PDB file of C-alpha atoms in Angstrom:
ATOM      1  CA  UNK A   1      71.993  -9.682   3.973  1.00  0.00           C
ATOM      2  CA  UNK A   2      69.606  -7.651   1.633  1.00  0.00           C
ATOM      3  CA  UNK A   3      67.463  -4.795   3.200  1.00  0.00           C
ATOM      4  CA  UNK A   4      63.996  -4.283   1.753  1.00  0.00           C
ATOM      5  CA  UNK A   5      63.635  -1.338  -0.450  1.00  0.00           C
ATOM      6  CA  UNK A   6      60.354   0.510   1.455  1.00  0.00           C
ATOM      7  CA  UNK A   7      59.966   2.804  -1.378  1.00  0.00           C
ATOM      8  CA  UNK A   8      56.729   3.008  -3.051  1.00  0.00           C
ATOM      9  CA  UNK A   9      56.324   1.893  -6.753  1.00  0.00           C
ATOM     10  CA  UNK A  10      54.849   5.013  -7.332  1.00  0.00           C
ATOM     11  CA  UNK A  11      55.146   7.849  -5.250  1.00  0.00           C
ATOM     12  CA  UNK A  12      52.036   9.480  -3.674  1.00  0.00           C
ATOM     13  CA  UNK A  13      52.008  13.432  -2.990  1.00  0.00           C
ATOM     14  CA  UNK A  14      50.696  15.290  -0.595  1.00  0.00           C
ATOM     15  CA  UNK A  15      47.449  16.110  -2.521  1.00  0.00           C
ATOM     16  CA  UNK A  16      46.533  12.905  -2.902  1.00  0.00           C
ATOM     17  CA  UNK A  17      47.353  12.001   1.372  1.00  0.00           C
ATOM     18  CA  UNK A  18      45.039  14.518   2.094  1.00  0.00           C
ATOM     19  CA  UNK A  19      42.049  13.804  -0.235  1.00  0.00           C
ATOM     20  CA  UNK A  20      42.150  10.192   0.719  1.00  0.00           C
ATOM     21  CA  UNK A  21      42.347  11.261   4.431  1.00  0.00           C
ATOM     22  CA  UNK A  22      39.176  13.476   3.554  1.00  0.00           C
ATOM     23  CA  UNK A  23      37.680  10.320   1.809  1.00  0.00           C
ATOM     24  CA  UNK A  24      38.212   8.136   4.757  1.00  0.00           C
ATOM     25  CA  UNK A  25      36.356  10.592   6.902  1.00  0.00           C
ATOM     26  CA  UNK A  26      34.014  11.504   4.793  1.00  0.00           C
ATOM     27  CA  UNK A  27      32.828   7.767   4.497  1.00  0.00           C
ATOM     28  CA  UNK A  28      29.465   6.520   5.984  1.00  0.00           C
ATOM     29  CA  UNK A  29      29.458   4.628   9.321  1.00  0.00           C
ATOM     30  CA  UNK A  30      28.952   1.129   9.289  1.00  0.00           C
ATOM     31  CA  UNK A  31      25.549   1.800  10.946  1.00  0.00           C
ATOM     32  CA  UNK A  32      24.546   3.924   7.842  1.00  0.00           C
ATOM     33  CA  UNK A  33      25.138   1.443   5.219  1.00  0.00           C
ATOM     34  CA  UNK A  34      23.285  -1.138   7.271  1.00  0.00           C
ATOM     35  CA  UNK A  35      20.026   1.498   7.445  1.00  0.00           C
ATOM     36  CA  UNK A  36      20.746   1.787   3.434  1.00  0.00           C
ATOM     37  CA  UNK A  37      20.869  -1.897   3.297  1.00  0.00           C
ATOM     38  CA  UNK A  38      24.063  -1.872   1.805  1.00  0.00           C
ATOM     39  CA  UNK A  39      25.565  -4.062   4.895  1.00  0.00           C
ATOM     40  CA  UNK A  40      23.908  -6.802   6.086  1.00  0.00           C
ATOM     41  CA  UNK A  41      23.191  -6.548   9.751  1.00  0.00           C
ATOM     42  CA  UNK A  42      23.633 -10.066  10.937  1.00  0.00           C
ATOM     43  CA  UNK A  43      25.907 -11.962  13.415  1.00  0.00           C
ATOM     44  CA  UNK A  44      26.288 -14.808  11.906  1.00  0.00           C
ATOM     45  CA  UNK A  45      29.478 -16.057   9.974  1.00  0.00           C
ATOM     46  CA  UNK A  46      30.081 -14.465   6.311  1.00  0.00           C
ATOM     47  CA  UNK A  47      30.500 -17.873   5.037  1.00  0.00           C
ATOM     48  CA  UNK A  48      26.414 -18.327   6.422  1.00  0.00           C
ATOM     49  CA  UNK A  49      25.122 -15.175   5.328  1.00  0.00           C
ATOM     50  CA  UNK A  50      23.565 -16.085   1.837  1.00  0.00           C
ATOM     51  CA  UNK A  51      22.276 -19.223   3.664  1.00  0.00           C
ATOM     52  CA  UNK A  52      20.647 -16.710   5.986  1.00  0.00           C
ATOM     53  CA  UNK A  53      18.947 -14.452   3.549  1.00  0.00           C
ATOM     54  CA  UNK A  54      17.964 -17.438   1.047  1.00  0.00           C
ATOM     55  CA  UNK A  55      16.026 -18.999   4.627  1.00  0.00           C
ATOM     56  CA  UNK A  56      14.442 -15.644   5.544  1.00  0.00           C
ATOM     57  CA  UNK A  57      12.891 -15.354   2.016  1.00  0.00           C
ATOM     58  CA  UNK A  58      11.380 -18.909   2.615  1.00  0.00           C
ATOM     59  CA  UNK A  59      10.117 -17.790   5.806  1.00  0.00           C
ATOM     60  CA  UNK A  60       8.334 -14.703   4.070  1.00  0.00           C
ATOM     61  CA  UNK A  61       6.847 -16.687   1.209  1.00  0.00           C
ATOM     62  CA  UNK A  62       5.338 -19.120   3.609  1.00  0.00           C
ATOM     63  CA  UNK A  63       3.985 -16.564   5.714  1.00  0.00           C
ATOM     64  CA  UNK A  64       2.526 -14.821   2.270  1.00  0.00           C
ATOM     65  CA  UNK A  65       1.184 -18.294   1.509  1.00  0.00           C
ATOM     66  CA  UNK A  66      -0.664 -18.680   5.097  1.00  0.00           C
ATOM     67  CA  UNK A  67      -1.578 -15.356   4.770  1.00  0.00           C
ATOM     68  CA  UNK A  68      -3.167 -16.001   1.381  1.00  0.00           C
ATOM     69  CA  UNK A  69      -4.695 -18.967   2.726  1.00  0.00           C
ATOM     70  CA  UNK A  70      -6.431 -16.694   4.939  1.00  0.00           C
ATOM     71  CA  UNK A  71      -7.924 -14.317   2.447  1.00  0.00           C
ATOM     72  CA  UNK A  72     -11.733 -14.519   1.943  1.00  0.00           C
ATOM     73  CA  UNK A  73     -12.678 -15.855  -1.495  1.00  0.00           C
ATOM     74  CA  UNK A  74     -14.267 -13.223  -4.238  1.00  0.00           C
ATOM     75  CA  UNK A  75     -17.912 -14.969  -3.829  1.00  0.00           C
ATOM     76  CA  UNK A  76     -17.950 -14.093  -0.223  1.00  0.00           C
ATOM     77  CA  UNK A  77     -16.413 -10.894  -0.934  1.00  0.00           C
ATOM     78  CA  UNK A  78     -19.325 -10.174  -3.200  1.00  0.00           C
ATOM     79  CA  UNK A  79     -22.182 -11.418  -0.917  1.00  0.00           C
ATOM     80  CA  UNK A  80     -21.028  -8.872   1.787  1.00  0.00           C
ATOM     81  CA  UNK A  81     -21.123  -6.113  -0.760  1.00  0.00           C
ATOM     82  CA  UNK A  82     -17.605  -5.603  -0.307  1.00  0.00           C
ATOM     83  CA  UNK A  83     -16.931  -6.355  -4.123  1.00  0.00           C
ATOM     84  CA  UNK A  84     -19.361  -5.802  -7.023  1.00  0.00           C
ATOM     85  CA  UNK A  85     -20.470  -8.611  -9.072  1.00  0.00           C
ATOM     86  CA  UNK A  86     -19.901  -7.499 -12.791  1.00  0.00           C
ATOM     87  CA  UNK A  87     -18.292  -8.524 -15.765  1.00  0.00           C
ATOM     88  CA  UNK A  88     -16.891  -5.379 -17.085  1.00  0.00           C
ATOM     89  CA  UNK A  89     -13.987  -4.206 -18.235  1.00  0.00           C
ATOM     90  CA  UNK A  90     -12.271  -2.697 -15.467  1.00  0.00           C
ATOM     91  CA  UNK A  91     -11.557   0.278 -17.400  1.00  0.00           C
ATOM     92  CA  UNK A  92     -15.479   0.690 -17.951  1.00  0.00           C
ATOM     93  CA  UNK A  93     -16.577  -0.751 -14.293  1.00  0.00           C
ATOM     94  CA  UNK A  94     -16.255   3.195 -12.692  1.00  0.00           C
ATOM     95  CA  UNK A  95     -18.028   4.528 -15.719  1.00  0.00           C
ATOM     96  CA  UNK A  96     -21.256   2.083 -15.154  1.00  0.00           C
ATOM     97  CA  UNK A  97     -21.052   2.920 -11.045  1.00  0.00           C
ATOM     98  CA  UNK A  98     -21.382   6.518 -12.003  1.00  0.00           C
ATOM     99  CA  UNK A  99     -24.266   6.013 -14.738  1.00  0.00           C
ATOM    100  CA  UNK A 100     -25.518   3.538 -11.590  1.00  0.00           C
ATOM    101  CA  UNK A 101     -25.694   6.637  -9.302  1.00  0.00           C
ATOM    102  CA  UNK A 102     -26.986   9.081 -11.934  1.00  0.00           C
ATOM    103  CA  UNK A 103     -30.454   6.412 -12.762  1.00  0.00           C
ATOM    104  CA  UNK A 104     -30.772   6.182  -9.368  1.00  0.00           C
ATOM    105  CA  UNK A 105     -30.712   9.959  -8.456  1.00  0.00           C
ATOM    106  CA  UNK A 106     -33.094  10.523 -11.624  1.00  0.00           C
ATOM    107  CA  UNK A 107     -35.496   8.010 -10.181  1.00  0.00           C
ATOM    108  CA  UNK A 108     -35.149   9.726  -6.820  1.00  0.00           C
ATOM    109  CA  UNK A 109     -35.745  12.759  -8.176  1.00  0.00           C
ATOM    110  CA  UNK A 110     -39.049  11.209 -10.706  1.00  0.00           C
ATOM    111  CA  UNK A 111     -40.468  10.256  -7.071  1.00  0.00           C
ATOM    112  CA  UNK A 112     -40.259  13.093  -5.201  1.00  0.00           C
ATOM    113  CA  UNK A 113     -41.649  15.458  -7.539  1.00  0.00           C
ATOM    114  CA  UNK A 114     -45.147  12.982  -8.106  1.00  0.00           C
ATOM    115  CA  UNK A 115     -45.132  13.443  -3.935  1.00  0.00           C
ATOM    116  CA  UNK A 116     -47.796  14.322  -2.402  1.00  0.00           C
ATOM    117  CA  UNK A 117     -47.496  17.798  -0.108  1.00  0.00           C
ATOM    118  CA  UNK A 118     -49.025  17.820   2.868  1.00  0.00           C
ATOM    119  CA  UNK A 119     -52.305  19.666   2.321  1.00  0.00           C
ATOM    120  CA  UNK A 120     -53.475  16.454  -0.420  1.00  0.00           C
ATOM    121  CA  UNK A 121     -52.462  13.850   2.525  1.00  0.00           C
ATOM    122  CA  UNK A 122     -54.742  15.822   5.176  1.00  0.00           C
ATOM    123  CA  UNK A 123     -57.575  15.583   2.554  1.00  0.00           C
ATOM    124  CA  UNK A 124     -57.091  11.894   2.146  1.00  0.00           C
ATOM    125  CA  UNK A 125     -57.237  11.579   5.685  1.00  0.00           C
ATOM    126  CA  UNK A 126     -53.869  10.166   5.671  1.00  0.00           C
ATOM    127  CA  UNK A 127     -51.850  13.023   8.189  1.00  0.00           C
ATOM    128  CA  UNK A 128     -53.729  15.138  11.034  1.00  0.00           C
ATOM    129  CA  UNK A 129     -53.540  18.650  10.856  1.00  0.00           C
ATOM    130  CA  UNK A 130     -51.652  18.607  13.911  1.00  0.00           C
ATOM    131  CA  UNK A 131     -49.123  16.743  11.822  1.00  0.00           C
ATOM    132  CA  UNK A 132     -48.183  19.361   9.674  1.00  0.00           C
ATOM    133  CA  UNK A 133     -45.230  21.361  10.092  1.00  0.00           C
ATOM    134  CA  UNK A 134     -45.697  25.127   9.438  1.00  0.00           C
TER     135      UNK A 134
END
């Protein structure tokens, strides 16, 4: 009977034992990987598992969909002042809200210095002199 040579094809050193012992150790914990998602954290048979992921991206699309669904159209987003009504560039629609705020600050501005003070309203008889703030 023939005995069976259990000599390596190539020999391995020392140097190399210990850096693959230190490589083995090193090596992330199966936990790790599946908080990296490098592993798949499933219990369901490997032969399943593509099944599995290809069903819970149908699952998210639908709920997208519904979710979608849901969303309140750009008309009623408008009417509640939520979005502006304009036709604009986007690029350009920040510039006009800005020139928006500066017209309306300059007619703020317009009005308040044609006001009337206080002493002019008295003499219309439109305030009481006990109205007056000193």
């Amino acid at each position: 009977m023939q005995s069976i040579d259990e000599q390596p094809i190539s020999p391995v050193s020392d140097t190399q034992k210990s850096t693959l012992a230190k490589q083995i150790a090193s090596r992330p914990k199966a936990d790790e990987l599946v908080e990296h998602n490098i592993l798949m954290d499933t219990h369901v048979a490997p032969a399943l598992q593509a099944t599995e992921r290809e069903l819970q991206r149908h699952r998210l699309a639908d709920k997208l969909d519904k979710k979608l669904q849901l969303r309140p159209e750009a008309q009623d987003l408008m009417n509640r002042n939520v979005l502006k009504s304009t036709s604009l560039a986007p690029a350009l629609q920040a510039k006009q809200a800005e020139l928006e705020l500066s017209m309306r600050e300059d007619s703020l501005e317009k009005k308040l210095v044609g006001r009337p003070n206080p002493k002019n309203l008295v003499e219309q008889h439109i305030l009481n002199e006990d109205e007056i703030t000193p």
